[in-house]
mmCIF file of C-alpha atoms in Angstrom:
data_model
loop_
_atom_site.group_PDB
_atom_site.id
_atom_site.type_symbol
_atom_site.label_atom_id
_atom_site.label_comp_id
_atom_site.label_asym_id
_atom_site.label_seq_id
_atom_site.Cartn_x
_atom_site.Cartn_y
_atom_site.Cartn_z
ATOM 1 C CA UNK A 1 0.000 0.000 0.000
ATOM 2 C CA UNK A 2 2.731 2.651 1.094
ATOM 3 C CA UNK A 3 4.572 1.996 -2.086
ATOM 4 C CA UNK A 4 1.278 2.367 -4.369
ATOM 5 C CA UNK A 5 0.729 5.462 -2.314
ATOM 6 C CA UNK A 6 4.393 6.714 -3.370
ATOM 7 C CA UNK A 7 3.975 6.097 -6.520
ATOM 8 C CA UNK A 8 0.567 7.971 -7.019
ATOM 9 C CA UNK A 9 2.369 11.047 -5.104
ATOM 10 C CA UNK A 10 5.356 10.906 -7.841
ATOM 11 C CA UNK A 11 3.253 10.880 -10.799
ATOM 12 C CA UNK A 12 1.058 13.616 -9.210
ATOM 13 C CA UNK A 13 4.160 15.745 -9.187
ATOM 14 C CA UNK A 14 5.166 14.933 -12.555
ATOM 15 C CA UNK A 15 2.163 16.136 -14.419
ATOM 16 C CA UNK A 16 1.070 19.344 -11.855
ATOM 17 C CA UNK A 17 0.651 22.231 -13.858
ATOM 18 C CA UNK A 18 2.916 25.216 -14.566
ATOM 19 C CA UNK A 19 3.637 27.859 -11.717
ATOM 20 C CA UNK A 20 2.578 31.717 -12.121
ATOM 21 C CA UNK A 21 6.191 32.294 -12.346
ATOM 22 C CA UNK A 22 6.803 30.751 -15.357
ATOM 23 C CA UNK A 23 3.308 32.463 -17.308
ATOM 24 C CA UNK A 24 5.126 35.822 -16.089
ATOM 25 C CA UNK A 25 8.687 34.956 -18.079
ATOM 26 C CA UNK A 26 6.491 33.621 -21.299
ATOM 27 C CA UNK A 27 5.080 37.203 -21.043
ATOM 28 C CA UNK A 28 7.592 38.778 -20.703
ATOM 29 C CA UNK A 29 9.713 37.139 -23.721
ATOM 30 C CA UNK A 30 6.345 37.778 -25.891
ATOM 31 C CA UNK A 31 6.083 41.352 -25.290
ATOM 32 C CA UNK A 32 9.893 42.338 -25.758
ATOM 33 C CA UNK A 33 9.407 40.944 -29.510
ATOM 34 C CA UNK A 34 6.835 44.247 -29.886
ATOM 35 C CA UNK A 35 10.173 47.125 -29.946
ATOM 36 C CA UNK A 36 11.811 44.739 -32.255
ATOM 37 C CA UNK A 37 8.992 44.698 -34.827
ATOM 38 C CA UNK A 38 8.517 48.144 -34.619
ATOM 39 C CA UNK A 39 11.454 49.319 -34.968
ATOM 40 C CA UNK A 40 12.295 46.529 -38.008
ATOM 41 C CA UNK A 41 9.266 48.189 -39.764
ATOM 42 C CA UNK A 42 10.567 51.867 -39.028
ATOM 43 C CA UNK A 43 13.367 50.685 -40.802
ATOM 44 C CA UNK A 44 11.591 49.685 -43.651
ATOM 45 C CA UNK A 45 10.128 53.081 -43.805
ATOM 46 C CA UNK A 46 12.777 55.010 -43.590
ATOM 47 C CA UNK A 47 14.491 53.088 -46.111
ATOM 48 C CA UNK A 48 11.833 53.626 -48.492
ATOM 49 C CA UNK A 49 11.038 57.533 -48.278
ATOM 50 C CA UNK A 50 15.044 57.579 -48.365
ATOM 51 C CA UNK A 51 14.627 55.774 -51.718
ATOM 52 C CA UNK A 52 12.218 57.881 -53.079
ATOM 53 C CA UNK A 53 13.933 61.596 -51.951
ATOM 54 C CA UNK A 54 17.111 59.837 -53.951
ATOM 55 C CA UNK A 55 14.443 59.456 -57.056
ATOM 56 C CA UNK A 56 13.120 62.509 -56.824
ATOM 57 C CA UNK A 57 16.434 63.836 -56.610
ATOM 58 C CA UNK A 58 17.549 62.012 -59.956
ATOM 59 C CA UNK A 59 14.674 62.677 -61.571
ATOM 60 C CA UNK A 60 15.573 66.876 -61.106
ATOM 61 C CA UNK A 61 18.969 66.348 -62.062
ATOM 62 C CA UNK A 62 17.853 63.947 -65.578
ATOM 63 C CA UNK A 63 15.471 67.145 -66.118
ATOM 64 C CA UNK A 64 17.441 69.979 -65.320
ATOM 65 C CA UNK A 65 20.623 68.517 -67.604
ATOM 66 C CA UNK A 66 17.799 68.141 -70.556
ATOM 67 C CA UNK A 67 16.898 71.652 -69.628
ATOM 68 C CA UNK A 68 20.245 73.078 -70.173
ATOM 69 C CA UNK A 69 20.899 71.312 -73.237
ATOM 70 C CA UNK A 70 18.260 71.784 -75.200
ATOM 71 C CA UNK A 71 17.583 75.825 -74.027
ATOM 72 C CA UNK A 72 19.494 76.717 -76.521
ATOM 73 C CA UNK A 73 16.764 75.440 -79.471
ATOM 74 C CA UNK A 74 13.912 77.242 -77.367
ATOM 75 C CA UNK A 75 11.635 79.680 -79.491
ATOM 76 C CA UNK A 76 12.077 83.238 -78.824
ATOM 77 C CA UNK A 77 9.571 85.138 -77.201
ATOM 78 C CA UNK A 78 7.523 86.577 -80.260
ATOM 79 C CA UNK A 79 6.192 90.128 -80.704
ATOM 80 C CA UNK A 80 2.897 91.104 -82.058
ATOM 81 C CA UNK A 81 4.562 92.181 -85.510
ATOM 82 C CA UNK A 82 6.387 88.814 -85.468
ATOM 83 C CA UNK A 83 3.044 87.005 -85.264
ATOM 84 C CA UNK A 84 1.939 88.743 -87.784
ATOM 85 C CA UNK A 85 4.497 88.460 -90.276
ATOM 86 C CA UNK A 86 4.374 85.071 -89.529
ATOM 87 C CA UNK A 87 0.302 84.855 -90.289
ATOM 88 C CA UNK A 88 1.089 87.322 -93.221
ATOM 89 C CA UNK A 89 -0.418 89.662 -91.680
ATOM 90 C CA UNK A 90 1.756 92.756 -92.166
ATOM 91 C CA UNK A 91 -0.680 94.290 -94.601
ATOM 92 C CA UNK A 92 -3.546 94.071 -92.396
ATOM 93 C CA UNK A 93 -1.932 95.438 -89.647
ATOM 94 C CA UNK A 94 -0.632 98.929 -91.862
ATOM 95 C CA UNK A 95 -4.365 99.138 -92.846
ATOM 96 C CA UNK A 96 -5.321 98.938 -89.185
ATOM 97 C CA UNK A 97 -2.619 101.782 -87.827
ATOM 98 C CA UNK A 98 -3.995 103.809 -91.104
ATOM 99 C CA UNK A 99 -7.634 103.605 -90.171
ATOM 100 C CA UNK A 100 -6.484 104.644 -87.133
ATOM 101 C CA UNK A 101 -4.744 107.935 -88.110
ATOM 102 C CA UNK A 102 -7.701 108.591 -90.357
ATOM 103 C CA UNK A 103 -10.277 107.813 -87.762
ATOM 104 C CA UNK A 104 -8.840 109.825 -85.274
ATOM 105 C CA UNK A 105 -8.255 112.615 -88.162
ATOM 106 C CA UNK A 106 -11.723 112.561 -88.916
ATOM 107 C CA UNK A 107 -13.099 112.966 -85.286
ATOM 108 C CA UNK A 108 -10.317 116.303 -84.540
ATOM 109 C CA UNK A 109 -11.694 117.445 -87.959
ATOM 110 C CA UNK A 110 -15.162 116.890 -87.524
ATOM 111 C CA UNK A 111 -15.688 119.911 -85.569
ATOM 112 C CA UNK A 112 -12.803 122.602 -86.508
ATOM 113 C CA UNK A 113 -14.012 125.545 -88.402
ATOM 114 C CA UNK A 114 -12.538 126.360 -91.778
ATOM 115 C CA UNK A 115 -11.232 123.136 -92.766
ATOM 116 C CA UNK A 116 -11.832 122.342 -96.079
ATOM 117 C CA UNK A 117 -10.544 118.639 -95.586
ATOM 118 C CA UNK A 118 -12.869 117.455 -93.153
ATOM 119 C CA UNK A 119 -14.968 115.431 -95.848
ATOM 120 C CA UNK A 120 -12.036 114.482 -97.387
ATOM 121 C CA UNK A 121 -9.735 115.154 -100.686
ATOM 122 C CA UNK A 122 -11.967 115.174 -103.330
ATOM 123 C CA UNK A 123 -12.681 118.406 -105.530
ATOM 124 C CA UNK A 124 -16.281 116.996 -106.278
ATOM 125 C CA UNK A 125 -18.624 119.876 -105.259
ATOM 126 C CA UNK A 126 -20.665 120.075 -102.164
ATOM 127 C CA UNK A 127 -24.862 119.640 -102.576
ATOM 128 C CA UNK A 128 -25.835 122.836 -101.346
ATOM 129 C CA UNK A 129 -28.420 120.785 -98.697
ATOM 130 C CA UNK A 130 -30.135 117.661 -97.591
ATOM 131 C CA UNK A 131 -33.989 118.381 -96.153
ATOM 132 C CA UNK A 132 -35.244 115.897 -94.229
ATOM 133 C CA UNK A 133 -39.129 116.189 -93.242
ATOM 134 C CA UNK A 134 -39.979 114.192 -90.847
ATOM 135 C CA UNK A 135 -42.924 112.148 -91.269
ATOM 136 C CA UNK A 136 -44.438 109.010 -89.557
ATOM 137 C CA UNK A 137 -46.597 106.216 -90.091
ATOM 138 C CA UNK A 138 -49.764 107.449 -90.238
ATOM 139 C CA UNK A 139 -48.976 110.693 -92.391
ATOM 140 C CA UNK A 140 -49.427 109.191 -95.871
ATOM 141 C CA UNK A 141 -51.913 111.631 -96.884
ATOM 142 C CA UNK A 142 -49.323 114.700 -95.912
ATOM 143 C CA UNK A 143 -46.575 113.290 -97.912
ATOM 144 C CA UNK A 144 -48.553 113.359 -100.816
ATOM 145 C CA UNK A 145 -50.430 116.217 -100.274
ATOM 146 C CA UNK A 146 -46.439 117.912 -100.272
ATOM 147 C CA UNK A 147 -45.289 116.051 -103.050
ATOM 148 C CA UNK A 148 -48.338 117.735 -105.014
ATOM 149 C CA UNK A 149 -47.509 121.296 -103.969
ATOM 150 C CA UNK A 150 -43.662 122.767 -103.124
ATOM 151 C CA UNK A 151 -41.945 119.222 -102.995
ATOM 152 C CA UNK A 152 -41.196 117.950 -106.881
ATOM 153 C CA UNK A 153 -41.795 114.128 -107.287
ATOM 154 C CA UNK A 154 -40.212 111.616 -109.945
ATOM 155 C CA UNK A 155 -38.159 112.870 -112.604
ATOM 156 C CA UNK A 156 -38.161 116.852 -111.249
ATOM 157 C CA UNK A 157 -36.842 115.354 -107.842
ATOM 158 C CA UNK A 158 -33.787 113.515 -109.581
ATOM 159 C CA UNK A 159 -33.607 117.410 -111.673
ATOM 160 C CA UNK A 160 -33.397 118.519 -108.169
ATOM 161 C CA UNK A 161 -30.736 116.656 -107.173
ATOM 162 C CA UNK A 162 -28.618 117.559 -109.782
ATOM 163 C CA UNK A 163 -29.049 121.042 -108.949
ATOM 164 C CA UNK A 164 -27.513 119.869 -105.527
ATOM 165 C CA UNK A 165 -30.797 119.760 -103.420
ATOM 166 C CA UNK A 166 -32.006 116.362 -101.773
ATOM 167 C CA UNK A 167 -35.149 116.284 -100.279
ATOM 168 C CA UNK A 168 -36.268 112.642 -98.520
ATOM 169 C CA UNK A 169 -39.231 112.156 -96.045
ATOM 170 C CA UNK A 170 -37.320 110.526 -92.832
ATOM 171 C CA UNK A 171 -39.028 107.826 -91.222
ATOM 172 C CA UNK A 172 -37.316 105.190 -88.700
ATOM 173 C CA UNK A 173 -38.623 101.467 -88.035
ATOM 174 C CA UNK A 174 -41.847 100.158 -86.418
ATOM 175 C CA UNK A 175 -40.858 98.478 -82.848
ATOM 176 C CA UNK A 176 -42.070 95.348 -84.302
ATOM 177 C CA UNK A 177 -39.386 95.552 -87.299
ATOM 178 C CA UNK A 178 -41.020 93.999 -90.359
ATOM 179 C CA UNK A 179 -44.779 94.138 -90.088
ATOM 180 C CA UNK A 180 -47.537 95.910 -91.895
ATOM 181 C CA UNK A 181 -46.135 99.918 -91.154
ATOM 182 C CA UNK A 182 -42.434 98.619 -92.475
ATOM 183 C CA UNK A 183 -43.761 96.565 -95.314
ATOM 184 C CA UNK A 184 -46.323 100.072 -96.351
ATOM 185 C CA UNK A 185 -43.039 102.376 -95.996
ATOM 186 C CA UNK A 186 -41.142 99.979 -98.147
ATOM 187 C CA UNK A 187 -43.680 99.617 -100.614
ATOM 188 C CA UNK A 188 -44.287 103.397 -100.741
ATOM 189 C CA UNK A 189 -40.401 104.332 -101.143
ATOM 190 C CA UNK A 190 -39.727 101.622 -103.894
ATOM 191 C CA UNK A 191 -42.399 103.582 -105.534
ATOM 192 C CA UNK A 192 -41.450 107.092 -105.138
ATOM 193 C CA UNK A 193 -37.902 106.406 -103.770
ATOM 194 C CA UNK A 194 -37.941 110.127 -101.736
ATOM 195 C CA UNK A 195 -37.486 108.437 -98.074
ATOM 196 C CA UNK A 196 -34.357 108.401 -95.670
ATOM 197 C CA UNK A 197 -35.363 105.502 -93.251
ATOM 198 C CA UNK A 198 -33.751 105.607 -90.198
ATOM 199 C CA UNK A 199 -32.963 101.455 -89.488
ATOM 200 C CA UNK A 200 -31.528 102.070 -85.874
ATOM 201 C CA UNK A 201 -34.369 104.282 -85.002
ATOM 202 C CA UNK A 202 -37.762 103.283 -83.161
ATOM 203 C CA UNK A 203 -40.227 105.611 -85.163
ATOM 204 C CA UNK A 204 -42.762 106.242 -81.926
ATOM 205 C CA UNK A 205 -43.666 110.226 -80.065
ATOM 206 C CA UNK A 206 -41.451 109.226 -77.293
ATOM 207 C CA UNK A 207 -38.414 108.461 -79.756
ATOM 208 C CA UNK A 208 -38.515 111.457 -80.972
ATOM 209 C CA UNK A 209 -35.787 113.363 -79.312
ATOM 210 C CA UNK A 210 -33.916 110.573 -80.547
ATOM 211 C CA UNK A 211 -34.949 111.135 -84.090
ATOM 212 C CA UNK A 212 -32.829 114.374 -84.939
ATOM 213 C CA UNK A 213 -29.561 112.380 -83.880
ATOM 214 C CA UNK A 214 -30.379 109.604 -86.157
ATOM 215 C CA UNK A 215 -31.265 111.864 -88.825
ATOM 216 C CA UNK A 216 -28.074 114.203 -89.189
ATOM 217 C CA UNK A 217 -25.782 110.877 -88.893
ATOM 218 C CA UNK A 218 -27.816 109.087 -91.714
ATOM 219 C CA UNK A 219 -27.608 112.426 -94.025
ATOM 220 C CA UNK A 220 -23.785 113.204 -93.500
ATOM 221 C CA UNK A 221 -23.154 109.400 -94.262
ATOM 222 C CA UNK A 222 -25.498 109.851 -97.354
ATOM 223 C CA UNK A 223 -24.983 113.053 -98.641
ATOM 224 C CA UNK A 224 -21.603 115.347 -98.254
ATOM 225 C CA UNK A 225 -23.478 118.856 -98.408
ATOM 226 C CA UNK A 226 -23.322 122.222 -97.218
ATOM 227 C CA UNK A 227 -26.242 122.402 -95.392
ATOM 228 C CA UNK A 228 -28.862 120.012 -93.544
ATOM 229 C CA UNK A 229 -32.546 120.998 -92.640
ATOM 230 C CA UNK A 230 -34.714 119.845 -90.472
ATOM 231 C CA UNK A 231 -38.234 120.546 -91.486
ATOM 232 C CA UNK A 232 -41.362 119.194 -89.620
ATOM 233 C CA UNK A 233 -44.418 117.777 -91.434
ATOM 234 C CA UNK A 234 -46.554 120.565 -90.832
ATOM 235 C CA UNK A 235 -44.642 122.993 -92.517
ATOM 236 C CA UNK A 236 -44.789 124.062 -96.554
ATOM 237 C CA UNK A 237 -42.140 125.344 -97.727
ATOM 238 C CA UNK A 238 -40.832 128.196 -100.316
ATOM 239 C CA UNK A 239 -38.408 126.114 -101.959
ATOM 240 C CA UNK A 240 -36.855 129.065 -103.889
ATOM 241 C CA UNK A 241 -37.036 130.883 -101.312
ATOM 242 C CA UNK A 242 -34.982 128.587 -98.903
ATOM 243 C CA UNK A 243 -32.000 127.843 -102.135
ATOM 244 C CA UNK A 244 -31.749 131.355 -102.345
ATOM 245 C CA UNK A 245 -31.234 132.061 -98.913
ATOM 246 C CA UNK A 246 -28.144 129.106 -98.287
ATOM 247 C CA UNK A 247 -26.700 130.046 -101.704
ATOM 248 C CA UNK A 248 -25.667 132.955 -100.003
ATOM 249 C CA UNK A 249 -23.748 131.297 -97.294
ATOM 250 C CA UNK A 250 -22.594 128.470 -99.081
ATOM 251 C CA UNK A 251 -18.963 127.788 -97.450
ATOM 252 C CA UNK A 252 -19.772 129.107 -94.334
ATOM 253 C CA UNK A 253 -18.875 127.036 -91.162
ATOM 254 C CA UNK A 254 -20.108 126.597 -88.099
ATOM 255 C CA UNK A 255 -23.663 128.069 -88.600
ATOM 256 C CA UNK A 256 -26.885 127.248 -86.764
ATOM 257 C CA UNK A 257 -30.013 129.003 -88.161
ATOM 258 C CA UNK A 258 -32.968 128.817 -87.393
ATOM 259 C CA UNK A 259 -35.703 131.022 -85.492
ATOM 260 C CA UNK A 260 -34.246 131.445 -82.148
ATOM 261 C CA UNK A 261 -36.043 131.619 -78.854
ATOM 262 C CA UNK A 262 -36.476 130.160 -75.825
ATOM 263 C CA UNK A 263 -39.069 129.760 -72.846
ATOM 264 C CA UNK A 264 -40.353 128.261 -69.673
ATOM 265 C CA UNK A 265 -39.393 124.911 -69.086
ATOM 266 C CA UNK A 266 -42.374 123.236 -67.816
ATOM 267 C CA UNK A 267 -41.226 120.846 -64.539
ATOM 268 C CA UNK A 268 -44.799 119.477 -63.960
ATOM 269 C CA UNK A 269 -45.324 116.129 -64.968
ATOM 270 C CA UNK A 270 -48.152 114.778 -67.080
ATOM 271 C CA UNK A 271 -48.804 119.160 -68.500
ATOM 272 C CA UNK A 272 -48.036 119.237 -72.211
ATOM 273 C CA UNK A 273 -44.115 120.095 -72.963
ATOM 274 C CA UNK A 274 -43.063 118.409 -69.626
ATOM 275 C CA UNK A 275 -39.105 118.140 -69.637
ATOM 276 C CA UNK A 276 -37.820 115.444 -66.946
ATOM 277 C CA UNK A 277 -35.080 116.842 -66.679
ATOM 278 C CA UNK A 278 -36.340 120.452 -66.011
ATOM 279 C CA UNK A 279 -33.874 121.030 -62.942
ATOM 280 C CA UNK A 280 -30.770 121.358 -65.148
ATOM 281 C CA UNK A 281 -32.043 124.701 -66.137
ATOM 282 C CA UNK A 282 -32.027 126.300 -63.108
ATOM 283 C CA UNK A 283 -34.226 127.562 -60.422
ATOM 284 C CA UNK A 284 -35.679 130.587 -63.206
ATOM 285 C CA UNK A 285 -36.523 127.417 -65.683
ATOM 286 C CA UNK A 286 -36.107 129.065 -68.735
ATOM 287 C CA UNK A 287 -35.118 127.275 -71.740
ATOM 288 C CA UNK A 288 -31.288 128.756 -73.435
ATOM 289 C CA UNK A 289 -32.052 130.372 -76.756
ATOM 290 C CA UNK A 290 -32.462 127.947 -79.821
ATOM 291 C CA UNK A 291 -33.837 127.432 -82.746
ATOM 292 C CA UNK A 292 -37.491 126.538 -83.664
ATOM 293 C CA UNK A 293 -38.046 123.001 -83.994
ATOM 294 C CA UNK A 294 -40.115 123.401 -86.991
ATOM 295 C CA UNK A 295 -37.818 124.288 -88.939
ATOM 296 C CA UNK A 296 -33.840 124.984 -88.278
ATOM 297 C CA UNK A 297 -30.208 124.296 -90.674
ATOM 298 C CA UNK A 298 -26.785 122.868 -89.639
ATOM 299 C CA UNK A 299 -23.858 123.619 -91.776
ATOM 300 C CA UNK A 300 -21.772 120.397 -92.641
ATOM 301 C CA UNK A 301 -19.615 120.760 -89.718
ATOM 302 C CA UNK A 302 -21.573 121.190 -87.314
ATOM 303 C CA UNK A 303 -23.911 117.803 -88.560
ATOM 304 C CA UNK A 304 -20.786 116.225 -88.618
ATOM 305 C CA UNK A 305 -20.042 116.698 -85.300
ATOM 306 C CA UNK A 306 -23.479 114.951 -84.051
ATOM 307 C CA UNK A 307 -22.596 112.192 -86.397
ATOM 308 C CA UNK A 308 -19.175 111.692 -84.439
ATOM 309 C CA UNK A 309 -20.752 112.213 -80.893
ATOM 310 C CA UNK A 310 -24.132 110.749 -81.465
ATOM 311 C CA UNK A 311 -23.461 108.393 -78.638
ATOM 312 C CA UNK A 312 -22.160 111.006 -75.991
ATOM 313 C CA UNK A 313 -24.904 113.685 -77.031
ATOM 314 C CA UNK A 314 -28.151 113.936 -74.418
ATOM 315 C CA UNK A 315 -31.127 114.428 -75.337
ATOM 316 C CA UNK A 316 -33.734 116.224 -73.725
ATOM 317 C CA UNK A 317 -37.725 115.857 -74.278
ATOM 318 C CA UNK A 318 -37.589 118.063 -77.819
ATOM 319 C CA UNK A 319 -35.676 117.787 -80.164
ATOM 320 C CA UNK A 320 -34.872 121.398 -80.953
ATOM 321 C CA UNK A 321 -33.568 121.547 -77.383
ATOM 322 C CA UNK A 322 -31.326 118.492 -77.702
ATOM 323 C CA UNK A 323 -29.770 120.572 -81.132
ATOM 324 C CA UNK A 324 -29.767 123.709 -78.865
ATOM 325 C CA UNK A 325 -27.676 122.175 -76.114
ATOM 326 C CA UNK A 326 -25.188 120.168 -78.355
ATOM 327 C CA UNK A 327 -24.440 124.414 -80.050
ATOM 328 C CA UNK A 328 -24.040 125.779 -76.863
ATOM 329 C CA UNK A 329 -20.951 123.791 -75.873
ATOM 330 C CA UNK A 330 -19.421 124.545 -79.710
ATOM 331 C CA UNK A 331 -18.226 127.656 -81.122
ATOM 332 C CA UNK A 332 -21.061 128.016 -83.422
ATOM 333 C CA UNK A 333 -22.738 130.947 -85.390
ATOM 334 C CA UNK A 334 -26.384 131.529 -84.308
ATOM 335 C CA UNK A 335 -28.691 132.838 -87.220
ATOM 336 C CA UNK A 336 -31.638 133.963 -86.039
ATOM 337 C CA UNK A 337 -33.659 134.781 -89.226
ATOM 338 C CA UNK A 338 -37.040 135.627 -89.115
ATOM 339 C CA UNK A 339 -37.448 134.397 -92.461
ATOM 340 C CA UNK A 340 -37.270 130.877 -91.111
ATOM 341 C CA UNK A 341 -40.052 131.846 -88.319
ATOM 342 C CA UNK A 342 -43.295 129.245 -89.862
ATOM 343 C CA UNK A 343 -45.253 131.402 -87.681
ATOM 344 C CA UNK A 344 -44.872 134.793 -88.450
ATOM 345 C CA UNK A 345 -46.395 137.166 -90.773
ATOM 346 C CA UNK A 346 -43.749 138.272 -92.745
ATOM 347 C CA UNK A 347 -43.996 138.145 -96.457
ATOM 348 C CA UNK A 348 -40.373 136.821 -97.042
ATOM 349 C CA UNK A 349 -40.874 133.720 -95.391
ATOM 350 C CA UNK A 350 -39.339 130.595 -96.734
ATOM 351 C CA UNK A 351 -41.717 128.261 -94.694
ATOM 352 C CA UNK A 352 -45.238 128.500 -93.312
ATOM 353 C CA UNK A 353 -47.692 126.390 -90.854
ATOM 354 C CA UNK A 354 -49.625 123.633 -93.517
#
């Protein structure tokens, strides 16, 4: 019994089971491996952005040699007169720089008195004028109610011409370009061919500030003449009378006739005559003196200058007031002749009320 009892004891101390002490040196060995992989795998990190910077590095220096070899066989910078030689160009750009010196010849010439030049080099003579009467949709009848009394028609309007007088009804464009008014005009002028239409003008009452601008560019661009009238449709005139009268200043420069006067401006709105911008005429709110819108003459040089200024020129609610403002600021010659007064009851009249 005592020896089965010694032997049961042995073999219980032969398969007892590990001590704490020996878990605590496992873990232990286990987590001093942890440093080593770590720093192994900084290793490999380091190694690797240190093989890249050396790349990079390489890469600069392939780049930069290939720089400096080949900067000799770089294009030169190229000016604007290389380009164009190289487009052939060089043509063009003379015409440009010419157009240039002519445009800007043409604008300091526009408005300098005396200048003979100013429409250019030819010895062709001068019309003596361009009338424009200004006429609308809805005044058929009164166009030919005039072309059956002082205005000639047909053949004795080409005569007229000749004779260096134009006469054309102006007219601008329904706001709905192309319907029945446009198509009527057209149809009308393609029979009697006596109309200046206005294309970049809205033919309507509040336009017609507007109107006079239009009109004086399209007849300078039309017609190089001495003289340019303005003559509303209410107004007959004494043709004769009215050649006579700019015969006698043909050459003249500078000169705005007309019937001069001037009056209240009227600052309430919705009363007839009502000028929004009433107060840039002062607290007395009288009008500066100008001519009569009925009827009033620009010498070539002083059209011209409208033409060239058109878009810088402000208008005002009437058109003889717009003309009258654009003089003021010019060295012009005022010519107030009664003769041109529609309303008065002088004999020598050129015009009167139809």
């Amino acid at each position: 019994m005592e020896t089965l009892a010694s032997a049961m004891r042995r073999e219980n101390r032969r398969f007892k089971p590990p001590s704490s002490s020996s878990s605590s040196a496992s873990a232990a060995l286990s987590s001093g491996r942890v440093p080593l992989v770590m720093a192994f795998l900084s290793c490999l990190a380091w190694l690797y952005v240190a093989g890249r910077l050396w790349q990079d590095a390489q890469t600069r220096m392939i780049l930069s040699g290939l720089l400096e070899k080949n900067s000799g066989n770089l294009p030169k910078v190229l000016s604007v007169e290389d380009k164009l030689r190289n487009l052939g160009c060089i043509g063009i750009g003379r015409k440009i720089a010419e157009a240039e010196m002519d445009l800007t010849k043409a604008k300091s010439e526009g408005y300098l008195w005396g200048n003979g030049t100013a429409t250019g080099s030819s010895d062709k003579k001068k019309l003596l004028a361009v009338i424009g009467v200004y006429t609308g949709f809805g005044s058929r009848l009164k166009r030919n109610i005039f072309r059956g009394s002082w205005m000639p028609r047909g053949d004795a309007l080409k005569k007229l011409e000749e004779k260096g007088v134009v006469i054309r009804f102006v007219i601008g464009r329904s706001a709905n370009r192309g319907d029945s008014l446009d198509r009527n005009i057209d149809d009308e002028n393609r029979r009697t061919k006596d109309f200046l239409i206005l294309e970049s003008h809205e033919e309507a009452a509040e336009e017609l500030p507007s109107k006079v601008k239009f009109f004086f560019s399209a007849a300078i661009e039309a017609w190089d003449a001495e003289f340019y009238v303005k003559v509303d449709d209410n107004i007959n005139l004494d043709l004769a009378g009215l050649i006579e009268m700019l015969e006698g200043r043909r050459g003249s420069q500078g000169l705005y006739m007309g019937c001069m006067k001037s009056g209240g401006v009227v600052s309430e709105e919705g009363q007839q005559w009502y000028e929004p911008e009433w107060w840039k005429f002062g607290d007395s709110k009288t009008y500066f003196r100008h001519a009569s819108g009925a009827l009033f003459i620009l010498s070539n040089n002083l059209a011209r200058y409208i033409n060239i200024n058109s878009a810088s020129l402000q208008s005002y609610a009437h058109d003889d007031i717009s003309v009258g403002s654009w003089m003021m600021g010019l060295n012009a010659t005022y010519v107030d002749d009664d003769r041109l007064c529609c309303g008065s009851s002088r004999q020598e009249k050129v015009c009167s009320h139809a």
